[in-house]
């Protein structure tokens, strides 16, 4: 007998008193002379997971008898119980030859592959009772040796983690353009550096969570989900639970932060839905902060070498990168965790002109949590490597780093183009951004201040970082992979009889303010106030089909769809108004909630009156007039792989060589963000991304011991940036409109983080240059800074000594 079977006989069915009475139904039955004492609906169960304390181990035996008898327990379910209920996830991209990954079941079945993998689920009347019952479960383990890094995975004597795959390499990819071998061999100058990016995670304000409610009467599933893409998860629940799409509804209400962490597919969240169907009752799971650290996807975990070849006149000839990426024990379903390394390879050197390129990556399985999508994905890594090498190249030949960048930038006349690494570029104004940045920060004055202070033993660094980011990916990106991820977004608009506008959009909002921008677009186009717009989003049952929030697509795609819908609705309203007023539609316009004369601006008829006649007095309108006061439009970038966003950032910081502490003094960002709909939202998205980039470079790291256990899985030990540690962040904008859309907007959600990481890496190494030191492992903890200084071997005067 399985754990689920044993529990259903002693738990769920035996606990009918755990259900909510239905007095209305009982009164009805009394009236018919058939009193039934226990007519009720099941209350919601609260789920908690028993997670593996081991990085790699066999499950020998699970004893859950005591847990089943614990107060409030409804069900105890092991991984094996879910195998017949739910198809496994497989994270393999169909268009990547040689990509392989094992099936991942909702919970571990016979082997655990990382510390934190769910093993047993307990459903109880409350979360507290579920957690108490977890303590009563005894699991016998047989430890297996864990693979914890790239070197261990690639070692000649390493056993494959998954025997059926015969190797720990999930995917290997190479890019070669031009003749990089000759270019490097004949170069006047070459610089190569090894970069190490340690693991981190997203730390969203609101942890992951969902309520899955299976209705046995209609055989339908409704999921309230803290997620970025309701339609993606509708597809996942349908496919893996064997339900038709019309029987699954996913609602993503206001979500407290996503950062890409909540675009991924979590096997344990599929388990929650499967368990709801098994138990025929609503089931709620919300990760607490401690388990989030070992169950929310991790990011980074790269060790790579990057190289640049250049001439004495400052011209770049070639670049190269050789990467090892540790992706965890499984592939990420739909959102493939090879994406970080692929974006590192394809975005290397994107802002600069050069001919020859070589890229190589190996994605390997390790016994740590899965790598998944996160803000910027792999582009911050390419930005860091490119910008540090460019900065060091400029110094090698005695050229100012700003002048070196300007000389090698891709110019507007060179666009559109495809870089040697494979990135498609268009609509950029890098020199304009750089000029604006140097003026904003007072570049020359800061360089003079830096030189003066160095004479006094104060080590300050200036870092310039140019980034290019593909955003709002089109169908050419996910389509060939075989993943059911839509690249379109849509908007439905309806003029209500009151004159208000109901707007239903497929875009979701995790705090970015995207819905505000969508409302602005609709309000401006229809000539109404923001207060008159009722916005609905995040519901797979009501909105047009769409991708939701990922890859900085909210305004770019959702805003474009809203603009198209608003223009169509405006045309329909004017056609009806013209029929009512005996005017020509071309002589009318919309403003201040009314139809007005285009020339004089005089109000002709209110929108409410147009709606009233359109809905209730169509008998007064011409018979051939098509009255359509609701429209739906979608947008998809059919001819674009993505839209290009770019910009330049700068950081100014100070390093204390005695303590290793880094003090941030200022940060500046100029973003080419296309047409700006809401300047406040754009600026704060950039600032928020910069703060997250600062956290990545200076503070955040998932630290593991030799057994594969995360040792700092709490906010007491995992450092995130604090407001008191942040510098003033000045933001400016350049508007180069996206030429392929009517709105002309570009994505900005990830740009802040991408540019900030590059700027901080360059600034820190600029500060350490007089000490002969280079720091190349993130985050830049005081210990790592001091180790870098010690390796440089230079005597120093500390800031503490100087200031005293």
PDB file of N, CA, C and O in Angstrom, residues 262-310:
ATOM      1  N   UNK A 262       9.986  33.668 -10.814  1.00  0.00           N
ATOM      2  CA  UNK A 262       8.631  33.125 -10.888  1.00  0.00           C
ATOM      3  C   UNK A 262       8.145  32.939 -12.320  1.00  0.00           C
ATOM      4  O   UNK A 262       6.937  32.853 -12.554  1.00  0.00           O
ATOM      5  N   UNK A 263       9.065  32.861 -13.284  1.00  0.00           N
ATOM      6  CA  UNK A 263       8.692  32.457 -14.632  1.00  0.00           C
ATOM      7  C   UNK A 263       9.036  30.989 -14.848  1.00  0.00           C
ATOM      8  O   UNK A 263       8.599  30.359 -15.804  1.00  0.00           O
ATOM      9  N   UNK A 264       9.796  30.414 -13.935  1.00  0.00           N
ATOM     10  CA  UNK A 264      10.238  29.034 -14.073  1.00  0.00           C
ATOM     11  C   UNK A 264       9.131  28.055 -13.701  1.00  0.00           C
ATOM     12  O   UNK A 264       8.146  28.413 -13.055  1.00  0.00           O
ATOM     13  N   UNK A 265       9.307  26.806 -14.117  1.00  0.00           N
ATOM     14  CA  UNK A 265       8.359  25.739 -13.806  1.00  0.00           C
ATOM     15  C   UNK A 265       8.951  24.913 -12.662  1.00  0.00           C
ATOM     16  O   UNK A 265      10.017  24.314 -12.806  1.00  0.00           O
ATOM     17  N   UNK A 266       8.253  24.911 -11.544  1.00  0.00           N
ATOM     18  CA  UNK A 266       8.710  24.176 -10.361  1.00  0.00           C
ATOM     19  C   UNK A 266       7.946  22.867 -10.248  1.00  0.00           C
ATOM     20  O   UNK A 266       6.705  22.860 -10.175  1.00  0.00           O
ATOM     21  N   UNK A 267       8.681  21.775 -10.191  1.00  0.00           N
ATOM     22  CA  UNK A 267       8.028  20.466 -10.117  1.00  0.00           C
ATOM     23  C   UNK A 267       7.138  20.360  -8.886  1.00  0.00           C
ATOM     24  O   UNK A 267       6.049  19.770  -8.939  1.00  0.00           O
ATOM     25  N   UNK A 268       7.562  20.959  -7.773  1.00  0.00           N
ATOM     26  CA  UNK A 268       6.777  20.840  -6.549  1.00  0.00           C
ATOM     27  C   UNK A 268       5.454  21.599  -6.647  1.00  0.00           C
ATOM     28  O   UNK A 268       4.477  21.245  -5.977  1.00  0.00           O
ATOM     29  N   UNK A 269       5.397  22.636  -7.488  1.00  0.00           N
ATOM     30  CA  UNK A 269       4.134  23.337  -7.671  1.00  0.00           C
ATOM     31  C   UNK A 269       3.160  22.505  -8.505  1.00  0.00           C
ATOM     32  O   UNK A 269       1.943  22.552  -8.300  1.00  0.00           O
ATOM     33  N   UNK A 270       3.698  21.731  -9.436  1.00  0.00           N
ATOM     34  CA  UNK A 270       2.853  20.780 -10.166  1.00  0.00           C
ATOM     35  C   UNK A 270       2.345  19.711  -9.198  1.00  0.00           C
ATOM     36  O   UNK A 270       1.198  19.250  -9.293  1.00  0.00           O
ATOM     37  N   UNK A 271       3.193  19.338  -8.231  1.00  0.00           N
ATOM     38  CA  UNK A 271       2.770  18.364  -7.218  1.00  0.00           C
ATOM     39  C   UNK A 271       1.574  18.868  -6.420  1.00  0.00           C
ATOM     40  O   UNK A 271       0.658  18.096  -6.095  1.00  0.00           O
ATOM     41  N   UNK A 272       1.558  20.158  -6.097  1.00  0.00           N
ATOM     42  CA  UNK A 272       0.442  20.722  -5.332  1.00  0.00           C
ATOM     43  C   UNK A 272      -0.867  20.549  -6.098  1.00  0.00           C
ATOM     44  O   UNK A 272      -1.898  20.160  -5.534  1.00  0.00           O
ATOM     45  N   UNK A 273      -0.831  20.836  -7.400  1.00  0.00           N
ATOM     46  CA  UNK A 273      -2.046  20.673  -8.211  1.00  0.00           C
ATOM     47  C   UNK A 273      -2.467  19.213  -8.294  1.00  0.00           C
ATOM     48  O   UNK A 273      -3.661  18.888  -8.221  1.00  0.00           O
ATOM     49  N   UNK A 274      -1.498  18.316  -8.456  1.00  0.00           N
ATOM     50  CA  UNK A 274      -1.821  16.887  -8.524  1.00  0.00           C
ATOM     51  C   UNK A 274      -2.437  16.399  -7.213  1.00  0.00           C
ATOM     52  O   UNK A 274      -3.389  15.613  -7.207  1.00  0.00           O
ATOM     53  N   UNK A 275      -1.915  16.883  -6.099  1.00  0.00           N
ATOM     54  CA  UNK A 275      -2.431  16.471  -4.792  1.00  0.00           C
ATOM     55  C   UNK A 275      -3.840  17.013  -4.573  1.00  0.00           C
ATOM     56  O   UNK A 275      -4.706  16.338  -3.981  1.00  0.00           O
ATOM     57  N   UNK A 276      -4.105  18.234  -5.058  1.00  0.00           N
ATOM     58  CA  UNK A 276      -5.461  18.769  -4.961  1.00  0.00           C
ATOM     59  C   UNK A 276      -6.446  17.855  -5.690  1.00  0.00           C
ATOM     60  O   UNK A 276      -7.551  17.582  -5.199  1.00  0.00           O
ATOM     61  N   UNK A 277      -6.046  17.367  -6.849  1.00  0.00           N
ATOM     62  CA  UNK A 277      -6.935  16.464  -7.586  1.00  0.00           C
ATOM     63  C   UNK A 277      -7.084  15.128  -6.857  1.00  0.00           C
ATOM     64  O   UNK A 277      -8.178  14.563  -6.797  1.00  0.00           O
ATOM     65  N   UNK A 278      -6.001  14.629  -6.302  1.00  0.00           N
ATOM     66  CA  UNK A 278      -6.074  13.368  -5.560  1.00  0.00           C
ATOM     67  C   UNK A 278      -7.024  13.467  -4.369  1.00  0.00           C
ATOM     68  O   UNK A 278      -7.819  12.562  -4.110  1.00  0.00           O
ATOM     69  N   UNK A 279      -6.958  14.591  -3.642  1.00  0.00           N
ATOM     70  CA  UNK A 279      -7.726  14.749  -2.411  1.00  0.00           C
ATOM     71  C   UNK A 279      -9.098  15.359  -2.644  1.00  0.00           C
ATOM     72  O   UNK A 279      -9.910  15.426  -1.716  1.00  0.00           O
ATOM     73  N   UNK A 280      -9.345  15.852  -3.877  1.00  0.00           N
ATOM     74  CA  UNK A 280     -10.640  16.456  -4.195  1.00  0.00           C
ATOM     75  C   UNK A 280     -10.936  17.647  -3.275  1.00  0.00           C
ATOM     76  O   UNK A 280     -12.071  17.845  -2.829  1.00  0.00           O
ATOM     77  N   UNK A 281      -9.922  18.451  -3.011  1.00  0.00           N
ATOM     78  CA  UNK A 281     -10.111  19.619  -2.155  1.00  0.00           C
ATOM     79  C   UNK A 281      -9.065  20.671  -2.519  1.00  0.00           C
ATOM     80  O   UNK A 281      -8.035  20.356  -3.109  1.00  0.00           O
ATOM     81  N   UNK A 282      -9.300  21.927  -2.169  1.00  0.00           N
ATOM     82  CA  UNK A 282      -8.270  22.949  -2.381  1.00  0.00           C
ATOM     83  C   UNK A 282      -7.051  22.667  -1.511  1.00  0.00           C
ATOM     84  O   UNK A 282      -7.180  22.228  -0.358  1.00  0.00           O
ATOM     85  N   UNK A 283      -5.883  22.917  -2.062  1.00  0.00           N
ATOM     86  CA  UNK A 283      -4.627  22.720  -1.330  1.00  0.00           C
ATOM     87  C   UNK A 283      -3.769  23.965  -1.519  1.00  0.00           C
ATOM     88  O   UNK A 283      -3.586  24.437  -2.648  1.00  0.00           O
ATOM     89  N   UNK A 284      -3.255  24.473  -0.423  1.00  0.00           N
ATOM     90  CA  UNK A 284      -2.428  25.677  -0.454  1.00  0.00           C
ATOM     91  C   UNK A 284      -0.989  25.334  -0.079  1.00  0.00           C
ATOM     92  O   UNK A 284      -0.738  24.626   0.893  1.00  0.00           O
ATOM     93  N   UNK A 285      -0.060  25.873  -0.862  1.00  0.00           N
ATOM     94  CA  UNK A 285       1.360  25.796  -0.511  1.00  0.00           C
ATOM     95  C   UNK A 285       1.980  27.171  -0.672  1.00  0.00           C
ATOM     96  O   UNK A 285       1.801  27.820  -1.702  1.00  0.00           O
ATOM     97  N   UNK A 286       2.683  27.606   0.341  1.00  0.00           N
ATOM     98  CA  UNK A 286       3.452  28.849   0.270  1.00  0.00           C
ATOM     99  C   UNK A 286       4.815  28.588   0.893  1.00  0.00           C
ATOM    100  O   UNK A 286       4.904  28.194   2.062  1.00  0.00           O
ATOM    101  N   UNK A 287       5.859  28.760   0.105  1.00  0.00           N
ATOM    102  CA  UNK A 287       7.211  28.498   0.608  1.00  0.00           C
ATOM    103  C   UNK A 287       7.556  29.512   1.687  1.00  0.00           C
ATOM    104  O   UNK A 287       7.305  30.713   1.534  1.00  0.00           O
ATOM    105  N   UNK A 288       8.124  29.037   2.786  1.00  0.00           N
ATOM    106  CA  UNK A 288       8.623  29.995   3.769  1.00  0.00           C
ATOM    107  C   UNK A 288      10.010  30.467   3.337  1.00  0.00           C
ATOM    108  O   UNK A 288      10.610  29.950   2.397  1.00  0.00           O
ATOM    109  N   UNK A 289      10.525  31.465   4.020  1.00  0.00           N
ATOM    110  CA  UNK A 289      11.770  32.082   3.581  1.00  0.00           C
ATOM    111  C   UNK A 289      12.942  31.106   3.647  1.00  0.00           C
ATOM    112  O   UNK A 289      13.818  31.115   2.777  1.00  0.00           O
ATOM    113  N   UNK A 290      12.956  30.239   4.635  1.00  0.00           N
ATOM    114  CA  UNK A 290      14.084  29.312   4.769  1.00  0.00           C
ATOM    115  C   UNK A 290      14.094  28.309   3.614  1.00  0.00           C
ATOM    116  O   UNK A 290      15.143  28.057   3.011  1.00  0.00           O
ATOM    117  N   UNK A 291      12.936  27.714   3.295  1.00  0.00           N
ATOM    118  CA  UNK A 291      12.937  26.730   2.218  1.00  0.00           C
ATOM    119  C   UNK A 291      13.068  27.382   0.853  1.00  0.00           C
ATOM    120  O   UNK A 291      13.486  26.748  -0.119  1.00  0.00           O
ATOM    121  N   UNK A 292      12.731  28.675   0.758  1.00  0.00           N
ATOM    122  CA  UNK A 292      12.912  29.369  -0.515  1.00  0.00           C
ATOM    123  C   UNK A 292      14.368  29.341  -0.957  1.00  0.00           C
ATOM    124  O   UNK A 292      14.670  29.247  -2.151  1.00  0.00           O
ATOM    125  N   UNK A 293      15.278  29.452  -0.016  1.00  0.00           N
ATOM    126  CA  UNK A 293      16.692  29.490  -0.373  1.00  0.00           C
ATOM    127  C   UNK A 293      17.175  28.201  -1.030  1.00  0.00           C
ATOM    128  O   UNK A 293      18.100  28.224  -1.838  1.00  0.00           O
ATOM    129  N   UNK A 294      16.551  27.086  -0.719  1.00  0.00           N
ATOM    130  CA  UNK A 294      16.996  25.819  -1.306  1.00  0.00           C
ATOM    131  C   UNK A 294      16.014  25.270  -2.336  1.00  0.00           C
ATOM    132  O   UNK A 294      16.268  24.223  -2.942  1.00  0.00           O
ATOM    133  N   UNK A 295      14.899  25.980  -2.563  1.00  0.00           N
ATOM    134  CA  UNK A 295      13.922  25.486  -3.541  1.00  0.00           C
ATOM    135  C   UNK A 295      13.645  26.480  -4.664  1.00  0.00           C
ATOM    136  O   UNK A 295      13.344  26.071  -5.785  1.00  0.00           O
ATOM    137  N   UNK A 296      13.708  27.791  -4.395  1.00  0.00           N
ATOM    138  CA  UNK A 296      13.655  28.757  -5.491  1.00  0.00           C
ATOM    139  C   UNK A 296      14.869  28.516  -6.380  1.00  0.00           C
ATOM    140  O   UNK A 296      15.969  28.209  -5.883  1.00  0.00           O
ATOM    141  N   UNK A 297      14.702  28.674  -7.692  1.00  0.00           N
ATOM    142  CA  UNK A 297      15.834  28.415  -8.572  1.00  0.00           C
ATOM    143  C   UNK A 297      17.015  29.287  -8.200  1.00  0.00           C
ATOM    144  O   UNK A 297      16.871  30.405  -7.699  1.00  0.00           O
ATOM    145  N   UNK A 298      18.208  28.757  -8.436  1.00  0.00           N
ATOM    146  CA  UNK A 298      19.437  29.523  -8.282  1.00  0.00           C
ATOM    147  C   UNK A 298      19.875  30.037  -9.654  1.00  0.00           C
ATOM    148  O   UNK A 298      19.357  29.617 -10.699  1.00  0.00           O
ATOM    149  N   UNK A 299      20.833  30.941  -9.639  1.00  0.00           N
ATOM    150  CA  UNK A 299      21.345  31.512 -10.883  1.00  0.00           C
ATOM    151  C   UNK A 299      22.865  31.602 -10.802  1.00  0.00           C
ATOM    152  O   UNK A 299      23.469  31.427  -9.753  1.00  0.00           O
ATOM    153  N   UNK A 300      23.472  31.861 -11.974  1.00  0.00           N
ATOM    154  CA  UNK A 300      24.932  31.959 -12.133  1.00  0.00           C
ATOM    155  C   UNK A 300      25.581  30.580 -12.001  1.00  0.00           C
ATOM    156  O   UNK A 300      25.182  29.658 -12.652  1.00  0.00           O
ATOM    157  N   UNK A 301      26.611  30.453 -11.175  1.00  0.00           N
ATOM    158  CA  UNK A 301      27.424  29.242 -11.058  1.00  0.00           C
ATOM    159  C   UNK A 301      28.168  28.968 -12.367  1.00  0.00           C
ATOM    160  O   UNK A 301      28.004  27.922 -12.997  1.00  0.00           O
ATOM    161  N   UNK A 302      28.992  29.950 -12.744  1.00  0.00           N
ATOM    162  CA  UNK A 302      29.808  29.855 -13.955  1.00  0.00           C
ATOM    163  C   UNK A 302      31.281  30.046 -13.611  1.00  0.00           C
ATOM    164  O   UNK A 302      31.637  30.833 -12.726  1.00  0.00           O
ATOM    165  N   UNK A 303      32.108  29.340 -14.329  1.00  0.00           N
ATOM    166  CA  UNK A 303      33.565  29.487 -14.252  1.00  0.00           C
ATOM    167  C   UNK A 303      34.048  29.517 -15.700  1.00  0.00           C
ATOM    168  O   UNK A 303      33.937  28.511 -16.417  1.00  0.00           O
ATOM    169  N   UNK A 304      34.540  30.677 -16.146  1.00  0.00           N
ATOM    170  CA  UNK A 304      34.926  30.761 -17.558  1.00  0.00           C
ATOM    171  C   UNK A 304      36.138  31.659 -17.753  1.00  0.00           C
ATOM    172  O   UNK A 304      36.456  32.506 -16.910  1.00  0.00           O
ATOM    173  N   UNK A 305      36.791  31.446 -18.870  1.00  0.00           N
ATOM    174  CA  UNK A 305      37.907  32.285 -19.295  1.00  0.00           C
ATOM    175  C   UNK A 305      37.463  33.092 -20.504  1.00  0.00           C
ATOM    176  O   UNK A 305      36.857  32.549 -21.429  1.00  0.00           O
ATOM    177  N   UNK A 306      37.762  34.394 -20.487  1.00  0.00           N
ATOM    178  CA  UNK A 306      37.449  35.264 -21.616  1.00  0.00           C
ATOM    179  C   UNK A 306      38.718  35.973 -22.058  1.00  0.00           C
ATOM    180  O   UNK A 306      39.611  36.252 -21.234  1.00  0.00           O
ATOM    181  N   UNK A 307      38.801  36.265 -23.350  1.00  0.00           N
ATOM    182  CA  UNK A 307      40.037  36.804 -23.908  1.00  0.00           C
ATOM    183  C   UNK A 307      39.721  37.846 -24.974  1.00  0.00           C
ATOM    184  O   UNK A 307      38.709  37.755 -25.672  1.00  0.00           O
ATOM    185  N   UNK A 308      40.611  38.820 -25.096  1.00  0.00           N
ATOM    186  CA  UNK A 308      40.488  39.863 -26.104  1.00  0.00           C
ATOM    187  C   UNK A 308      41.821  40.024 -26.824  1.00  0.00           C
ATOM    188  O   UNK A 308      42.887  39.929 -26.208  1.00  0.00           O
ATOM    189  N   UNK A 309      41.760  40.239 -28.137  1.00  0.00           N
ATOM    190  CA  UNK A 309      42.942  40.534 -28.957  1.00  0.00           C
ATOM    191  C   UNK A 309      42.738  41.909 -29.575  1.00  0.00           C
ATOM    192  O   UNK A 309      41.667  42.196 -30.122  1.00  0.00           O
ATOM    193  N   UNK A 310      43.773  42.766 -29.513  1.00  0.00           N
ATOM    194  CA  UNK A 310      43.617  44.134 -29.974  1.00  0.00           C
ATOM    195  C   UNK A 310      44.969  44.688 -30.426  1.00  0.00           C
ATOM    196  O   UNK A 310      46.038  44.118 -30.134  1.00  0.00           O
TER     197      UNK A 310
END
